[in-house]
Structure formats: structure tokens, C-alpha cells
Coordinates of C-alpha atoms in Angstrom, one line a residue:
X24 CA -29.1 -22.7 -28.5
X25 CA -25.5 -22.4 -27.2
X26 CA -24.9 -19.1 -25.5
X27 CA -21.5 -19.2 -26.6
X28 CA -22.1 -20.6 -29.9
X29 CA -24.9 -17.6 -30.4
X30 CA -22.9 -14.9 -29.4
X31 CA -19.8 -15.9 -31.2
X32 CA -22.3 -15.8 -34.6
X33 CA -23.5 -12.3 -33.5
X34 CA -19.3 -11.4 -32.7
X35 CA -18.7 -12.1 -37.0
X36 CA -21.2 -9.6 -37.8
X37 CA -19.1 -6.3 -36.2
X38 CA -22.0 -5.2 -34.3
X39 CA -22.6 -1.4 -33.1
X40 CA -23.5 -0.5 -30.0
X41 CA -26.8 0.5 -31.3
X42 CA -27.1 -3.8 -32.1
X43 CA -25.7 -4.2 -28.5
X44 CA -28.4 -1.9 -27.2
X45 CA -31.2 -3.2 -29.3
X46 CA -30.1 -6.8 -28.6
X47 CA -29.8 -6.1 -24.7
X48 CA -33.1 -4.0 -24.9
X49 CA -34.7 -7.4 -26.7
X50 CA -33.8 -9.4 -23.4
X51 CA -35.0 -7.1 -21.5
X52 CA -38.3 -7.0 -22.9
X53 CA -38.3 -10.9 -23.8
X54 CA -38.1 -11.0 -19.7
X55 CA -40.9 -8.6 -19.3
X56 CA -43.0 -10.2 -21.0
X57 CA -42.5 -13.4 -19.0
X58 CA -43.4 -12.0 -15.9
X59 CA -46.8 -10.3 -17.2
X60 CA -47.8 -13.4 -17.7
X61 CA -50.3 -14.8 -15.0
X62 CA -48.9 -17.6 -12.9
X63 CA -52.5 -19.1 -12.6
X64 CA -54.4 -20.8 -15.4
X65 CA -57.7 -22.3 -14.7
X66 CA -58.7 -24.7 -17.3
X67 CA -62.1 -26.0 -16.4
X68 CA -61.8 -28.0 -13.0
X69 CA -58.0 -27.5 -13.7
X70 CA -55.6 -25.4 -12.0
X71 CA -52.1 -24.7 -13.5
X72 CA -49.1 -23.0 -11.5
X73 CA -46.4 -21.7 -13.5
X74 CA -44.7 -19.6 -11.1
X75 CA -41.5 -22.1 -11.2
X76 CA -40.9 -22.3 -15.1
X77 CA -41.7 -18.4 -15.4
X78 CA -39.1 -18.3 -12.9
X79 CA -36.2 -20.3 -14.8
X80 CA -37.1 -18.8 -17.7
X81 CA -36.4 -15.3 -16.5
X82 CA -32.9 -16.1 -15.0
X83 CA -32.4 -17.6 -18.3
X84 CA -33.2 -14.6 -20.3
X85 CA -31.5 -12.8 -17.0
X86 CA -28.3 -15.2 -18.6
X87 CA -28.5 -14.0 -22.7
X88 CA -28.4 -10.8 -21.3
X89 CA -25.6 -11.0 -18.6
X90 CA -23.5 -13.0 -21.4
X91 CA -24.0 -10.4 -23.7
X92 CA -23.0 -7.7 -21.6
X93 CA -19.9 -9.3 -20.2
X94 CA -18.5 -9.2 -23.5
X95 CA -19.0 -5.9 -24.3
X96 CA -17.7 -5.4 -21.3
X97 CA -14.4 -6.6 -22.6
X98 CA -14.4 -4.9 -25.0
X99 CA -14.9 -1.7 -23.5
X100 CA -12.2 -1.8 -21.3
X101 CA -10.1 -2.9 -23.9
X102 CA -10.8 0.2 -25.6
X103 CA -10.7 2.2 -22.5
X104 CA -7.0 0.9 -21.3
X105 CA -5.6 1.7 -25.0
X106 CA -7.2 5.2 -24.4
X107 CA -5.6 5.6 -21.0
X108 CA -2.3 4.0 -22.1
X109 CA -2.3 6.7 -25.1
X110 CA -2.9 9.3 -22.7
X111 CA -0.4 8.4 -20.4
X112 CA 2.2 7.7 -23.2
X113 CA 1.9 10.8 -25.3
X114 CA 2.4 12.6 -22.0
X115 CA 5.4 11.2 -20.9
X116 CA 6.9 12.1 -24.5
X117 CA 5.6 15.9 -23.8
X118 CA 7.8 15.5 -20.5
X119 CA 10.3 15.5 -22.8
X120 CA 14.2 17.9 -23.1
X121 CA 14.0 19.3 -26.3
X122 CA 18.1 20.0 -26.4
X123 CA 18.7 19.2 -30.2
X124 CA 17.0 18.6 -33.9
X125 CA 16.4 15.0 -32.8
X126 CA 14.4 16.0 -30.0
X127 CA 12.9 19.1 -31.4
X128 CA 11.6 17.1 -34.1
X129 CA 10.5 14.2 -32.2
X130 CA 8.5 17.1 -29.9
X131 CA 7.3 18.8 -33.1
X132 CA 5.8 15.0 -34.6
X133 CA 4.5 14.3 -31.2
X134 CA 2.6 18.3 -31.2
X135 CA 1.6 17.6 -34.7
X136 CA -0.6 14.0 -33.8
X137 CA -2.2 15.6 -30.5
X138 CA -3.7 18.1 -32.9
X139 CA -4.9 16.0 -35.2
X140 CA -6.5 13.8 -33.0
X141 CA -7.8 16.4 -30.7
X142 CA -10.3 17.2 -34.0
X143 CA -11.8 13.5 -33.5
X144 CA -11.3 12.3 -30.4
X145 CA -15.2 12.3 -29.5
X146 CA -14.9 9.7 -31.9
X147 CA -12.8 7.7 -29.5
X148 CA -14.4 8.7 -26.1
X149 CA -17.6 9.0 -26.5
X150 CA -18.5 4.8 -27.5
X151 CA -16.3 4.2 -24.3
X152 CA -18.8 6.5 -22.4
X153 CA -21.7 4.5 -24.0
X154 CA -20.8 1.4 -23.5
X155 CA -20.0 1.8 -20.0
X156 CA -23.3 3.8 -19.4
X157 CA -25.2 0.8 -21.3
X158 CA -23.9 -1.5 -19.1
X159 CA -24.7 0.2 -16.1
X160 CA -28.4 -0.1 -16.7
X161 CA -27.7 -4.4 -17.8
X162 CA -25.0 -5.6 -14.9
X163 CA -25.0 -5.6 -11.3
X164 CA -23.3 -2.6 -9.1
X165 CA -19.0 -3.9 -8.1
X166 CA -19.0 -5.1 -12.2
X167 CA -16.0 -3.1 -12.3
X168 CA -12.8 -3.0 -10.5
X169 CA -11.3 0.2 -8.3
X170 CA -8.8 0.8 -11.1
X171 CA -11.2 0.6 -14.2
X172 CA -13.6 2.9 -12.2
X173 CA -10.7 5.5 -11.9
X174 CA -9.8 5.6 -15.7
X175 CA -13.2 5.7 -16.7
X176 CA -13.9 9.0 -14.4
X177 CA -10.4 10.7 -15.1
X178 CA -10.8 10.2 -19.1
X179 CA -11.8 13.3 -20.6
X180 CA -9.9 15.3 -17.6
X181 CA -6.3 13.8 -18.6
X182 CA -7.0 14.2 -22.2
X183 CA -8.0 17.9 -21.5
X184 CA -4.6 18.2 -19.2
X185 CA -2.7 16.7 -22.4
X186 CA -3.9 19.0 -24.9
X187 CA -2.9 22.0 -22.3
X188 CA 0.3 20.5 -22.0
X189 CA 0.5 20.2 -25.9
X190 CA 0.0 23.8 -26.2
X191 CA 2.3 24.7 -23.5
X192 CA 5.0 22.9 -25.1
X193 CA 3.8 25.0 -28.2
X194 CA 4.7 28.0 -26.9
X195 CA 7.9 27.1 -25.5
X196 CA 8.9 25.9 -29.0
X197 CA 8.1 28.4 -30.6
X198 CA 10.3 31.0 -28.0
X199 CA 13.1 28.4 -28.8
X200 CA 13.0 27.6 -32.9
X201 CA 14.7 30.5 -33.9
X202 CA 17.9 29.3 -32.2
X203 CA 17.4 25.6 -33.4
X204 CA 17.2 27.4 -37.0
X205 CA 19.9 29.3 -36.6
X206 CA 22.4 26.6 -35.7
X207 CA 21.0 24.1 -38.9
X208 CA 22.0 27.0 -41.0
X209 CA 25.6 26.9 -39.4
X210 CA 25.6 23.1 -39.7
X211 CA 24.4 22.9 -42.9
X212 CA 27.2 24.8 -44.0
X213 CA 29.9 23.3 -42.0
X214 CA 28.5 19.8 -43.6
X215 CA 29.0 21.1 -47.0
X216 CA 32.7 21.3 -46.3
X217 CA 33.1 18.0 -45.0
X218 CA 31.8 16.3 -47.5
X219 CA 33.9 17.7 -50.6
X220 CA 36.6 16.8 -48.2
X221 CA 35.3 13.7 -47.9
X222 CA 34.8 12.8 -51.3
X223 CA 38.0 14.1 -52.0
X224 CA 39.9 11.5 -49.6
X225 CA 37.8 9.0 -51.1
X226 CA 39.3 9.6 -54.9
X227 CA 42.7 9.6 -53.3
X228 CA 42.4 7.2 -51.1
X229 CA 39.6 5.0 -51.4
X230 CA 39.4 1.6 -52.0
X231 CA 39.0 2.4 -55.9
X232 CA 42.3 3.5 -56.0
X233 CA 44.1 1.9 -59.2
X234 CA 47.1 0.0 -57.8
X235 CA 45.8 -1.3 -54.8
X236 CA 46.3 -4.8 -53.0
X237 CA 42.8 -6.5 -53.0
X238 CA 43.0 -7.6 -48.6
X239 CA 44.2 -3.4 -48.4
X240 CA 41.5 -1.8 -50.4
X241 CA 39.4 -4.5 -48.4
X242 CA 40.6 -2.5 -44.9
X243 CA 39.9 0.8 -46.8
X244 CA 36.5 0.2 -48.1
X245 CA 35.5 -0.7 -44.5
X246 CA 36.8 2.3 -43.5
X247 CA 34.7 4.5 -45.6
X248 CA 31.7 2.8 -45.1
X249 CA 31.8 3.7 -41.5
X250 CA 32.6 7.3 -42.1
X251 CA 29.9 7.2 -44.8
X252 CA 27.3 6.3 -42.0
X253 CA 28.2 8.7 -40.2
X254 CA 27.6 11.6 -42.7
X255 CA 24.1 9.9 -43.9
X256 CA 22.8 10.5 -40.4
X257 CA 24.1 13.8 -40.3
X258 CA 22.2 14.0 -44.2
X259 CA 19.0 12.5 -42.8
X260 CA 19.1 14.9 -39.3
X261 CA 19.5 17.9 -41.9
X262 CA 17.5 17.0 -44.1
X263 CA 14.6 16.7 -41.5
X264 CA 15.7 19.9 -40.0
X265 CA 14.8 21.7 -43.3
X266 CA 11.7 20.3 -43.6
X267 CA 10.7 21.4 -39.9
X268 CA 11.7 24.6 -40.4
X269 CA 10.5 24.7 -44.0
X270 CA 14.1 25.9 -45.5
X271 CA 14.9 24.7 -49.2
X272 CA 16.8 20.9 -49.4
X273 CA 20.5 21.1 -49.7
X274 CA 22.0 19.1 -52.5
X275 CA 25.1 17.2 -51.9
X276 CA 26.5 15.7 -55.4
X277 CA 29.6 14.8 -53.7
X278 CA 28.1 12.6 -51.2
X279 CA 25.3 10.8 -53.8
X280 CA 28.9 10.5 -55.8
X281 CA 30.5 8.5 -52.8
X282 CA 27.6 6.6 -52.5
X283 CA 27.6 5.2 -55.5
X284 CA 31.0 4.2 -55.7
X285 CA 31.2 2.7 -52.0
X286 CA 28.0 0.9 -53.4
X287 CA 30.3 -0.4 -56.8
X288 CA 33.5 -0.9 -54.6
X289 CA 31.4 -3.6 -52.3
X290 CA 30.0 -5.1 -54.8
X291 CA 33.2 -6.4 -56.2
X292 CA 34.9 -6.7 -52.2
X293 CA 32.5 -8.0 -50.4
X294 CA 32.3 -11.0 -53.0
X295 CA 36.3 -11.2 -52.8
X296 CA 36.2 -11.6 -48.8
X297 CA 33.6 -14.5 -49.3
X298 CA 36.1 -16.3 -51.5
X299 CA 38.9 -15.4 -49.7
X300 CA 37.2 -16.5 -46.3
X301 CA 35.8 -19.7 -48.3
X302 CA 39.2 -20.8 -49.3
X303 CA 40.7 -20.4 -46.6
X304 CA 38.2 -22.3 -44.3
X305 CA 38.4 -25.2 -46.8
X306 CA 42.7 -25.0 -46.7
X307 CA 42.7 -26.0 -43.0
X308 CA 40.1 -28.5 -43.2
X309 CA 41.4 -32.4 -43.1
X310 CA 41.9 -33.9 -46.8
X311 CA 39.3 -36.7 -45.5
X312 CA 36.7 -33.7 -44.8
X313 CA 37.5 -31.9 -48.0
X314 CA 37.3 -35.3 -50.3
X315 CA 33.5 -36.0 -48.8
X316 CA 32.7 -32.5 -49.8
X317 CA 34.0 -32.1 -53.2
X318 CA 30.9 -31.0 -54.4
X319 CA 30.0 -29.5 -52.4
X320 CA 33.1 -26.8 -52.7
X321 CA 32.1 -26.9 -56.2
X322 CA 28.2 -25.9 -55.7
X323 CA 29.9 -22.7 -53.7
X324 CA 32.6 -22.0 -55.8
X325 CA 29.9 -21.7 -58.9
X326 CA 27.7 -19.2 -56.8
X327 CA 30.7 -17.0 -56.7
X328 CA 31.5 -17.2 -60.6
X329 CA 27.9 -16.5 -60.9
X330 CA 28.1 -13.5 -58.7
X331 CA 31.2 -12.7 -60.6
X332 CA 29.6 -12.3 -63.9
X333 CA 27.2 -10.3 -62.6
X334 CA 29.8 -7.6 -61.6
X335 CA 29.6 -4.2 -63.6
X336 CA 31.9 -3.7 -66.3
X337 CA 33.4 -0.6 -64.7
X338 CA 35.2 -2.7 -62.6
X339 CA 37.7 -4.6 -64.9
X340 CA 40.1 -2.2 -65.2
X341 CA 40.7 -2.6 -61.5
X342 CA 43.5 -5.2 -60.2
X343 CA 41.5 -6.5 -57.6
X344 CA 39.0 -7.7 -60.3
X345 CA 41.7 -10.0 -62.0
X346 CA 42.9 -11.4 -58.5
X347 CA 39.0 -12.4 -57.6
X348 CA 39.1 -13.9 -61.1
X349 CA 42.4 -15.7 -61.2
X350 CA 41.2 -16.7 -57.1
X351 CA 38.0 -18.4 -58.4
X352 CA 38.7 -19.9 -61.7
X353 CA 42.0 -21.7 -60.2
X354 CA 39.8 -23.0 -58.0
X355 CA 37.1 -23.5 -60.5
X356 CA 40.3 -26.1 -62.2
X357 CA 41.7 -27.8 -58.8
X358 CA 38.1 -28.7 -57.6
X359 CA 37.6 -31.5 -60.8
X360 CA 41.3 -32.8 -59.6
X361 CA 40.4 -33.2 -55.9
X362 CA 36.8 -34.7 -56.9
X363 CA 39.0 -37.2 -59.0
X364 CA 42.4 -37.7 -56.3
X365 CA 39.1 -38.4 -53.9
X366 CA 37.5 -42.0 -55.8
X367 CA 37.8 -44.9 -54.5
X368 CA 40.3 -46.3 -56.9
X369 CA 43.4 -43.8 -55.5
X370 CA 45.5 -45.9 -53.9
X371 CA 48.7 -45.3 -52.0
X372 CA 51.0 -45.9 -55.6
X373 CA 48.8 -43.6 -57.5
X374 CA 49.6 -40.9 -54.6
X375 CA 53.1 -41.6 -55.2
X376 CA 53.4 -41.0 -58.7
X377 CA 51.3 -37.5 -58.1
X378 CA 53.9 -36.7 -55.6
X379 CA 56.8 -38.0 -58.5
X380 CA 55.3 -35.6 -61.1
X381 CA 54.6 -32.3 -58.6
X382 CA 58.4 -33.0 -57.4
X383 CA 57.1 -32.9 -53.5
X384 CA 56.4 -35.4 -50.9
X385 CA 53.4 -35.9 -48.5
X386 CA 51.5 -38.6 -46.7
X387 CA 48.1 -39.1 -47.8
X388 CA 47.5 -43.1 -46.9
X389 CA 46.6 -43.4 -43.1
X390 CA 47.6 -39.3 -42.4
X391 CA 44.3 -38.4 -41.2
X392 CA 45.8 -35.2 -40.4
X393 CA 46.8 -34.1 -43.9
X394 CA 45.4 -31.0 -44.8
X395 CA 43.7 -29.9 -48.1
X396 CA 46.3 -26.7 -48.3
X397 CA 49.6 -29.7 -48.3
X398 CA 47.4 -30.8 -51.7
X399 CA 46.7 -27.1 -52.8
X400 CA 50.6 -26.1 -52.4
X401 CA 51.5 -29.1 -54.7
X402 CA 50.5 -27.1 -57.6
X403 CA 48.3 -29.7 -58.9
X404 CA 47.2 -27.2 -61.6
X405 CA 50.2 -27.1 -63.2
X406 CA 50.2 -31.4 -64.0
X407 CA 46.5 -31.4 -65.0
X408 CA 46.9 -34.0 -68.0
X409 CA 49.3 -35.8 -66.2
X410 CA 47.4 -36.3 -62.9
X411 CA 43.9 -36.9 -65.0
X412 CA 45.8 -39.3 -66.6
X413 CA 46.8 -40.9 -63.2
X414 CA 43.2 -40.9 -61.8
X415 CA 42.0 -42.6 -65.1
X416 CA 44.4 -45.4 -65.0
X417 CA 43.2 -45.6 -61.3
X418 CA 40.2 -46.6 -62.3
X419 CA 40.8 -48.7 -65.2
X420 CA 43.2 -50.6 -62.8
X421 CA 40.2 -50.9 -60.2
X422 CA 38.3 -52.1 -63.2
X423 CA 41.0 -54.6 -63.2
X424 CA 41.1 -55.6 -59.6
X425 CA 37.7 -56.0 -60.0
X426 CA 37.4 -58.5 -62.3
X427 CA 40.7 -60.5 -61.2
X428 CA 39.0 -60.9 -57.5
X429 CA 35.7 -61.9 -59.5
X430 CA 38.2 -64.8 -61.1
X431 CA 39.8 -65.8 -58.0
X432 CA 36.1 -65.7 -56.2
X433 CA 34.8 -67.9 -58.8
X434 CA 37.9 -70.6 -58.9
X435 CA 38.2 -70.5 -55.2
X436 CA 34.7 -71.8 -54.4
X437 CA 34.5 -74.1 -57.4
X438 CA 34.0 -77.8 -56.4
X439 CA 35.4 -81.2 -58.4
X440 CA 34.0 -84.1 -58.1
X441 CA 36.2 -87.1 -59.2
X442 CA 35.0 -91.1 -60.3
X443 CA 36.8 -94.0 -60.6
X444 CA 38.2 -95.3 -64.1
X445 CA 36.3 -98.7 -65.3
X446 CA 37.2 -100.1 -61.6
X447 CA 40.9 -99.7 -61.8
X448 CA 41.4 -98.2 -59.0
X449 CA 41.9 -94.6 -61.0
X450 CA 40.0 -91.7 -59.9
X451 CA 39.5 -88.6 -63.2
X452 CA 37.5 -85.6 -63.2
X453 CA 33.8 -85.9 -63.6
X454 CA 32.5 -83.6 -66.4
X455 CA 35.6 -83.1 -67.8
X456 CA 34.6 -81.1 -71.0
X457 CA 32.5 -78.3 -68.8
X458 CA 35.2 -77.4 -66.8
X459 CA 37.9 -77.4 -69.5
X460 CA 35.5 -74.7 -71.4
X461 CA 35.4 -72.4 -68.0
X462 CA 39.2 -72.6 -68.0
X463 CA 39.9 -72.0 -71.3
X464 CA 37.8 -69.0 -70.7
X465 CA 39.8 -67.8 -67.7
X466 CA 42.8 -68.6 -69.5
X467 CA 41.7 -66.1 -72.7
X468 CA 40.3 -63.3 -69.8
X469 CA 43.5 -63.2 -67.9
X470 CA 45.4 -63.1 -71.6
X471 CA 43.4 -60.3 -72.2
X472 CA 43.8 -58.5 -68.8
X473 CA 47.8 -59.3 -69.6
X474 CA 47.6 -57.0 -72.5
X475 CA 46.1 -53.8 -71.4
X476 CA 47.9 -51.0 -70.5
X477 CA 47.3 -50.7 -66.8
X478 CA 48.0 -54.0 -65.6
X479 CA 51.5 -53.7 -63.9
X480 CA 50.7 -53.4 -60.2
X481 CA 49.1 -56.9 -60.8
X482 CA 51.2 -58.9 -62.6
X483 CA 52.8 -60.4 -59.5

């Protein structure tokens, strides 16, 4: 069998070091056994020598067990660098300044893990001791490198200088608390002042404030989201402060208050500014851009009147809530008129009588330049039947184009083919009565095309 392959089976079933040892111990004694084994058989006048296959198949069971102890090898100094790095770690965060309640609680968490893990960590040295003392007795002296020897030997030692240092640190804590408590108290007071002034300038002027411009209470919201940061870290370093020190937890109603309403205000700003930037971004885009993304526009602009009906009913009384409206629905009108201005069947006179009805003037026809906001100023809104009714002429007159340059296609490529006239030297039209029929039938299609409403750009 496959070293590898066998080892890698024995790998999936987690072993213990008690299955390491009894599996190393079976080599051991699977190689014994070979070498009790006489190397000379006499079999009647025959004389057998074995010597050489007893001899590869000890270095083979010599292999098994080298294989198997190289890999717990691996994993011994895997275990053994995670214990040194620990070790080293924890120490340098003992090293420590404890000069506030950051620090003095980051010392007091660190303090708190040695301890517990001072109760099992025989749990965690002792295997490491095992498997290095198991494979002592399986692989050959120089199996492990100057450095590996070192953390092995120095182990236990530095764990025992850590816990000294652990207590030392105790000590000095405990000489120092009394100050840290003292000035949590103070703070914790001082805090409660702020934030009733806080919450205060927030009801007066906050970005709830009844009145306001939308792109102001915007600026103002931002404001007091930063300021509210600040005082939910100096919450969260208080609030861990009472717990070191085992005081009662303050309550600040004020500041929950604020929360809440910073929490209300964004959800109705924060969806303003994405409409607001949104439009914008789509005013200074090219009228060619805008008219291949139509829809788009439209997808985007319906995720934002979804968002917006989600909005809590609290907030319609506010005048930034009828601005975000007003912003999205006349968007929500002007995006079915661009998707229309943008078919194929606009031409250059259709643009002219949109400019005739919003009393303005702009190039559209070979102005790659023109910009969507030229189009938005034109208050296209306000002649919404009269420019639908443009568009759906346009296409009723494509419709028409259409079927006139089907006519001409057909007449243009048609062939006659003439004969002479009982030998009289007169040449008429071969298969007269066909073709008469498919004019007559031209005749009747352009006399019906005469008729309709939208045929004046083609009667000349």
C-alpha cells in the first residue's frame, strides 16, 4: 500500500497520540520481529539465505515508521509555535501603558484570559511534551532545528514568567482603579450634560426642523451624525467602564431619542441625495447617451418610488418629503416622453414642432452635444398630450414611409417585356392584364395613404 495514501486514511480518523504511539509501537515491533527471524533455513539438501530481504524489509518498516513520525512531527510544532506565539503575544500586551479606560479595560480583558487559561493550560502543554518525547524515541538525533529546540525547552518557563507578570500587573491595577473610578464617575456626569444639550440643539436645529430646505437639512443631518458618533463612543467607553468597575448602567433617553430620529431623518435624506445625485448625473449626460438608456433611467427611478413608499408616515408632514415626491414622480412623467422623443421615427420636423409647442429652440439633429437638461428645461411636462400626440403621428408617418419605399422598391425593380403586334412592326406589353391588376392596386394603396391623417411630409 501507498504510504501516503495509508497515512492520509489514518489522518481522517483524528487520531490521539495514544493511536500515534500504538501505531509507532506496532512498527516497532512489526521490525522486531523481522530480525528474530533466522537468516538460514535448511530445507533438506537446501540452504536458504534471507539476510537481504530481512534487510529491505526492515528499512521498509524503518520507512512506515519514519513517515509516521514526520507528520506528527508537523503537527507538533505547529502546536508548539501557536503556543510560543501566544506566549509571546499576550506578553507584549502585558508590556502595555494602562493611561485610560481603553487601556485599563483592554489590560483587565487581557488579566481576565491569562487566568482562565492558566486553570487548563496542562491541557495545552503537556501533548506538546508528549509528542516531542515520542518522537525522540522514533527519529534520528538533529530532527529538529536550533530554534524549535529552544521553544520547546523555554515553554513552561515563559508561561510561568507570564503568569508572574499577569499578577504583577494585578497588583498595579488594583493600586491604580480607584483613580480610574473616580474619574468615570466625573465623566459620567459631565456626559449627562452634553447630551440634553445635545438633544436639545437637535430639536432646534436638526435636520427635522419644519421649514427647512431639503440640500440644507441634508448639510445638517450630516452634521449630527458626526457629533452623534462621537457621543456613542463616549456611550460605549462608559458603558464598559461601569461594567469594569461593576457601577449600575446610566440611562440616557435623550440620546436613544436622537438616535431614533437621526435614524428616521436618513431614511428620508439619504434617499433624496440618491435622486438628487441621480438626476443630476443624467442632466449632463449627452441626449444620444440618455436616449440609449431610457430604461434604464426608468428601472432606477422605480427603485426610488419603491423606497419612497416604504418611508414612515411620520415623515409627510415634513417639506422635504413633498420635494423628494414632486422630484421623483416628475421624473417618473418625463421618462415615458424621452423613451418616446428617443424612436426611431423622430425626425428633424417632429423636433421642430416640439420646440413650436414648448415655445423654445434647440438643436437636436446632428448636435451630438445636446444635453438631456436643454430637453428637461423645455418643460416637456407641461405639453404631454400634445408631444404624445407628436411621437404617435411619428410613427404612423414612419408606418407610412415604410410602405411608400416598399412601393417604390417594388415598381423600381419591376421588368416589362414587350412583343410585336401581328408583324407590324408594333411592339405592346406582354401580359398586359397582370400588370394592370398590380397597378390598379398601387393606384387604390397610394389613394388610401392620400387619405390618412399623417401624410403631409409626403405628398411632394
Amino acid at each position: 500500500m501507498d504510504k501516503d495514501e495509508a497515512y492520509d486514511k489514518f489522518a481522517k480518523t483524528d487520531p490521539s497520540l495514544e493511536t500515534y504511539e500504538a501505531k509507532l509501537a506496532y512498527f516497532g515491533s512489526i521490525e522486531k520481529e523481522i530480525g528474530a527471524v533466522s537468516s538460514i533455513h535448511i530445507i533438506g539438501a537446501l540452504s536458504l539465505n534471507t539476510k537481504h530481504l530481512k534487510t529491505h524489509l526492515r528499512e521498509d518498516c524503518h520507512k512506515w515508521t519514519l513517515k509516521y513520525s514526520e507528520k506528527l512531527h508537523t503537527r507538533a510544532k505547529a502546536e508548539l509555535d501557536v503556543m510560543t506565539e501566544y506566549n509571546r503575544v499576550t506578553m507584549g500586551k502585558l508590556s502595555r501603558k494602562v493611561e485610560d479606560l481603553d487601556s485599563l479595560g483592554f489590560m483587565m480583558q487581557v488579566l481576565k484570559e491569562v487566568r482562565e487559561k492558566e486553570s487548563s493550560i496542562d491541557i495545552d502543554i503537556d501533548p506538546i511534551m508528549d509528542m516531542y518525547q515520542m518522537l525522540e524515541c522514533h527519529l534520528p538525533s538533529g530532527f529538529m532545528e536550533k530554534e524549535e529546540i529552544d521553544n520547546k525547552t523555554v515553554l513552561r518557563s515563559n508561561w510561568k514568567k507570564l503568569v508572574a507578570q499577569s499578577l504583577a500587573r494585578t497588583d498595579e491595577l488594583s493600586k491604580t482603579q480607584i483613580g480610574f473610578k473616580d474619574g468615570l464617575t466625573k465623566d459620567i456626569a459631565e456626559f449627562k450634560v452634553d447630551v440634553q444639550s445635545f438633544q436639545g440643539d437637535f430639536t432646534q436645529n436638526g435636520p427635522l426642523v419644519k421649514g427647512l430646505a431639503p440640500m440644507d437639512a441634508v448639510d445638517r443631518l450630516s452634521r449630527f451624525k458626526e457629533e452623534l458618533s462621537i457621543r456613542k463612543r463616549k456611550f460605549d467607553l462608559y458603558h464598559g467602564g461601569e461594567e469594569l468597575f461593576a457601577l449600575p448602567h446610566q440611562e440616557y433617553p435623550g440620546l436613544e431619542k436622537v438616535t431614533k430620529d437621526v435614524k428616521l431623518a436618513s431614511l428620508l435624506f439619504d434617499l433624496y441625495v440618491d435622486v438628487i445625485r441621480s438626476i443630476n448625473e443624467w442632466k449632463l449626460a449627452t441626449w444620444e447617451s440618455a436616449a440609449n438608456n431610457v430604461s434604464e433611467m426608468s428601472d432606477i427611478i422605480e427603485s426610488y418610488a419603491g423606497r419612497f413608499k416604504k418611508l414612515p408616515g411620520k415623515l409627510r408632514d415634513y417639506e422635504s418629503f413633498a420635494a423628494l415626491r414632486k422630484e421623483i414622480e416628475d421624473f417618473q412623467t418625463i421618462l415615458p416622453l424621452l423613451a418616446e422623443l428617443s424612436k426611431d421615427s423622430i425626425k428633424e420636423r417632429h423636433w421642430d414642432e416640439v420646440m413650436k409647442i414648448c415655445n423654445t429652440t434647440f438643436e437636436v439633429v446632428g448636435n451630438p452635444e445636446l444635453k438631456l437638461q436643454t430637453l428637461l428645461e423645455a418643460d416637456l411636462v407641461s405639453a404631454k398630450d400634445e408631444i404624445e400626440e407628436i411621437t404617435d403621428g411619428a410613427d404612423k408617418q414612419l408606418k407610412i414611409e415604410n410602405q411608400l419605399a416598399e412601393m417604390r422598391t417594388q415598381w423600381k425593380s419591376r421588368e416589362f417585356q414587350f412583343v410585336e403586334w401581328k408583324d407590324r412592326g408594333v411592339f405592346i406589353l406582354k401580359a398586359t392584364p397582370m400588370v394592370m391588376e398590380e397597378l390598379e392596386e398601387a393606384q387604390m394603396n397610394l389613394q388610401t395613404v392620400l387619405t390618412m391623417r399623417h401624410v403631409a411630409p409626403f405628398r411632394n
